[in-house]
GROMACS .gro file of C-alpha atoms in nm:
model
  152
    1MET     CA    1  -0.027   0.403  -1.841
    2GLY     CA    2  -0.200   0.078  -1.934
    3LYS     CA    3  -0.117  -0.286  -1.961
    4HIS     CA    4   0.247  -0.392  -1.960
    5ASP     CA    5   0.451  -0.710  -1.970
    6HIS     CA    6   0.619  -0.850  -1.663
    7HIS     CA    7   0.779  -1.177  -1.563
    8GLU     CA    8   0.538  -1.431  -1.415
    9HIS     CA    9   0.702  -1.666  -1.165
   10HIS     CA   10   0.598  -2.025  -1.094
   11GLY     CA   11   0.710  -2.298  -0.852
   12ALA     CA   12   1.056  -2.253  -0.700
   13SER     CA   13   1.108  -1.932  -0.899
   14LEU     CA   14   0.795  -1.784  -0.739
   15ALA     CA   15   0.905  -1.884  -0.388
   16ASP     CA   16   1.249  -1.733  -0.452
   17ALA     CA   17   1.096  -1.408  -0.579
   18ALA     CA   18   0.862  -1.392  -0.279
   19ARG     CA   19   1.146  -1.455  -0.036
   20HIS     CA   20   1.363  -1.191  -0.202
   21ASN     CA   21   1.086  -0.929  -0.192
   22LEU     CA   22   0.992  -1.006   0.169
   23GLU     CA   23   1.354  -0.990   0.289
   24ALA     CA   24   1.415  -0.672   0.087
   25SER     CA   25   1.130  -0.513   0.284
   26GLY     CA   26   1.309  -0.594   0.611
   27GLU     CA   27   1.100  -0.899   0.706
   28LYS     CA   28   1.229  -1.250   0.775
   29TRP     CA   29   1.142  -1.549   0.554
   30THR     CA   30   1.071  -1.802   0.829
   31GLU     CA   31   0.997  -2.172   0.792
   32THR     CA   32   0.629  -2.108   0.874
   33ARG     CA   33   0.601  -1.822   0.625
   34ALA     CA   34   0.767  -2.038   0.359
   35ALA     CA   35   0.523  -2.325   0.428
   36ILE     CA   36   0.222  -2.093   0.409
   37PHE     CA   37   0.346  -1.932   0.088
   38GLU     CA   38   0.412  -2.275  -0.065
   39ALA     CA   39   0.060  -2.389   0.025
   40LEU     CA   40  -0.094  -2.067  -0.107
   41SER     CA   41   0.095  -2.082  -0.435
   42GLY     CA   42  -0.021  -2.441  -0.488
   43PHE     CA   43  -0.386  -2.341  -0.519
   44SER     CA   44  -0.519  -2.266  -0.867
   45ARG     CA   45  -0.808  -2.060  -0.728
   46PRO     CA   46  -0.840  -1.829  -0.428
   47ALA     CA   47  -0.778  -2.012  -0.100
   48SER     CA   48  -0.908  -1.928   0.245
   49ALA     CA   49  -0.688  -1.914   0.554
   50TYR     CA   50  -0.868  -2.231   0.669
   51ASP     CA   51  -0.778  -2.413   0.345
   52ILE     CA   52  -0.414  -2.312   0.388
   53ALA     CA   53  -0.407  -2.394   0.762
   54GLU     CA   54  -0.545  -2.742   0.689
   55LEU     CA   55  -0.291  -2.809   0.415
   56VAL     CA   56   0.006  -2.685   0.621
   57SER     CA   57  -0.117  -2.873   0.932
   58THR     CA   58  -0.140  -3.197   0.734
   59ALA     CA   59   0.206  -3.147   0.580
   60ARG     CA   60   0.366  -3.068   0.917
   61GLY     CA   61   0.176  -3.325   1.122
   62LYS     CA   62   0.077  -3.058   1.376
   63ARG     CA   63  -0.204  -2.805   1.383
   64VAL     CA   64  -0.146  -2.457   1.246
   65ALA     CA   65  -0.410  -2.210   1.365
   66PRO     CA   66  -0.606  -2.018   1.098
   67ASN     CA   67  -0.545  -1.696   1.300
   68SER     CA   68  -0.169  -1.741   1.253
   69VAL     CA   69  -0.226  -1.800   0.883
   70TYR     CA   70  -0.440  -1.482   0.858
   71ARG     CA   71  -0.162  -1.273   1.015
   72ILE     CA   72   0.093  -1.409   0.768
   73LEU     CA   73  -0.144  -1.367   0.473
   74ASP     CA   74  -0.205  -1.004   0.577
   75LEU     CA   75   0.172  -0.953   0.580
   76PHE     CA   76   0.198  -1.115   0.236
   77VAL     CA   77  -0.072  -0.880   0.102
   78ALA     CA   78   0.100  -0.577   0.258
   79LYS     CA   79   0.433  -0.681   0.102
   80ASN     CA   80   0.278  -0.764  -0.239
   81LEU     CA   81   0.339  -1.140  -0.220
   82ALA     CA   82  -0.032  -1.220  -0.224
   83MET     CA   83  -0.359  -1.063  -0.330
   84ARG     CA   84  -0.688  -1.081  -0.141
   85VAL     CA   85  -1.014  -1.151  -0.321
   86GLU     CA   86  -1.230  -0.948  -0.084
   87SER     CA   87  -1.571  -1.090  -0.178
   88ALA     CA   88  -1.449  -1.447  -0.117
   89ASN     CA   89  -1.227  -1.368   0.185
   90ALA     CA   90  -0.964  -1.570   0.004
   91TYR     CA   91  -0.610  -1.521  -0.123
   92LEU     CA   92  -0.398  -1.582  -0.431
   93ALA     CA   93  -0.020  -1.583  -0.454
   94ASN     CA   94   0.105  -1.287  -0.658
   95SER     CA   95   0.289  -1.444  -0.952
   96HIS     CA   96   0.488  -1.124  -1.004
   97PRO     CA   97   0.576  -1.000  -0.654
   98GLY     CA   98   0.815  -0.737  -0.790
   99CYS     CA   99   0.530  -0.549  -0.964
  100GLU     CA  100   0.276  -0.355  -0.765
  101HIS     CA  101  -0.071  -0.334  -0.909
  102ASP     CA  102  -0.415  -0.268  -0.773
  103CYS     CA  103  -0.639  -0.570  -0.734
  104ILE     CA  104  -0.870  -0.614  -1.030
  105PHE     CA  105  -1.034  -0.956  -1.042
  106LEU     CA  106  -1.283  -1.136  -1.263
  107VAL     CA  107  -1.447  -1.385  -1.022
  108CYS     CA  108  -1.654  -1.679  -1.150
  109ASP     CA  109  -1.967  -1.744  -0.941
  110THR     CA  110  -1.979  -2.103  -1.068
  111CYS     CA  111  -1.625  -2.244  -1.023
  112GLY     CA  112  -1.481  -1.978  -0.790
  113GLU     CA  113  -1.178  -1.906  -1.007
  114ALA     CA  114  -1.044  -1.550  -0.994
  115THR     CA  115  -0.848  -1.402  -1.282
  116HIS     CA  116  -0.621  -1.110  -1.191
  117ILE     CA  117  -0.617  -0.831  -1.448
  118ASP     CA  118  -0.346  -0.566  -1.470
  119ASP     CA  119  -0.494  -0.246  -1.607
  120ASP     CA  120  -0.311   0.056  -1.472
  121ALA     CA  121  -0.530   0.297  -1.672
  122LEU     CA  122  -0.846   0.167  -1.505
  123SER     CA  123  -0.705   0.170  -1.152
  124SER     CA  124  -0.549   0.511  -1.213
  125LYS     CA  125  -0.892   0.651  -1.305
  126VAL     CA  126  -1.041   0.499  -0.986
  127ARG     CA  127  -0.758   0.655  -0.782
  128ASP     CA  128  -0.818   0.994  -0.947
  129VAL     CA  129  -1.191   0.985  -0.868
  130ALA     CA  130  -1.119   0.883  -0.507
  131GLN     CA  131  -0.866   1.166  -0.466
  132GLU     CA  132  -1.120   1.414  -0.607
  133GLN     CA  133  -1.351   1.299  -0.325
  134GLY     CA  134  -1.081   1.367  -0.066
  135PHE     CA  135  -0.961   1.008  -0.012
  136SER     CA  136  -0.597   0.937   0.071
  137SER     CA  137  -0.401   0.610   0.111
  138ILE     CA  138  -0.606   0.469  -0.173
  139ARG     CA  139  -0.596   0.097  -0.257
  140PRO     CA  140  -0.851   0.017  -0.527
  141VAL     CA  141  -1.001  -0.330  -0.518
  142ILE     CA  142  -1.223  -0.405  -0.815
  143GLU     CA  143  -1.407  -0.735  -0.846
  144VAL     CA  144  -1.632  -0.826  -1.134
  145ARG     CA  145  -1.859  -1.122  -1.054
  146GLY     CA  146  -2.001  -1.338  -1.329
  147VAL     CA  147  -1.957  -1.671  -1.507
  148CYS     CA  148  -1.625  -1.750  -1.674
  149GLN     CA  149  -1.591  -1.877  -2.029
  150LYS     CA  150  -1.521  -2.236  -1.913
  151CYS     CA  151  -1.842  -2.248  -1.707
  152SER     CA  152  -2.078  -2.074  -1.950
   0.00000   0.00000   0.00000
């Protein structure tokens, strides 16, 4: 295994891919879920549930509670529509919701941008080590903190 090519979605194509994958998993693509996904996919860096709740509340003209947003974001992560940057408690839309990968991020401590890396060989090695230690239901999350090229 290793790196591979896959189709990155953007804009309406990304929303369509997300909707297709969510509905294929047996979930409904509701108006609220669509609004939250649209807000999430509009951010260029990881967004918190509070950032998303504020944006959706402003767009709708009525308050959307961050707790509701968290529940939907957790569903999106479980269904591979979004990825969670654990150290920032923030989320990114998955630009290729049809591909499942472990979360490997390069996170800039200066600008906050998180770059998602697909490296199946690396995550496979982490899974192997975890299994050797008796872990099951393994979901590697690897975050490398530092300063990105733009900020250095």
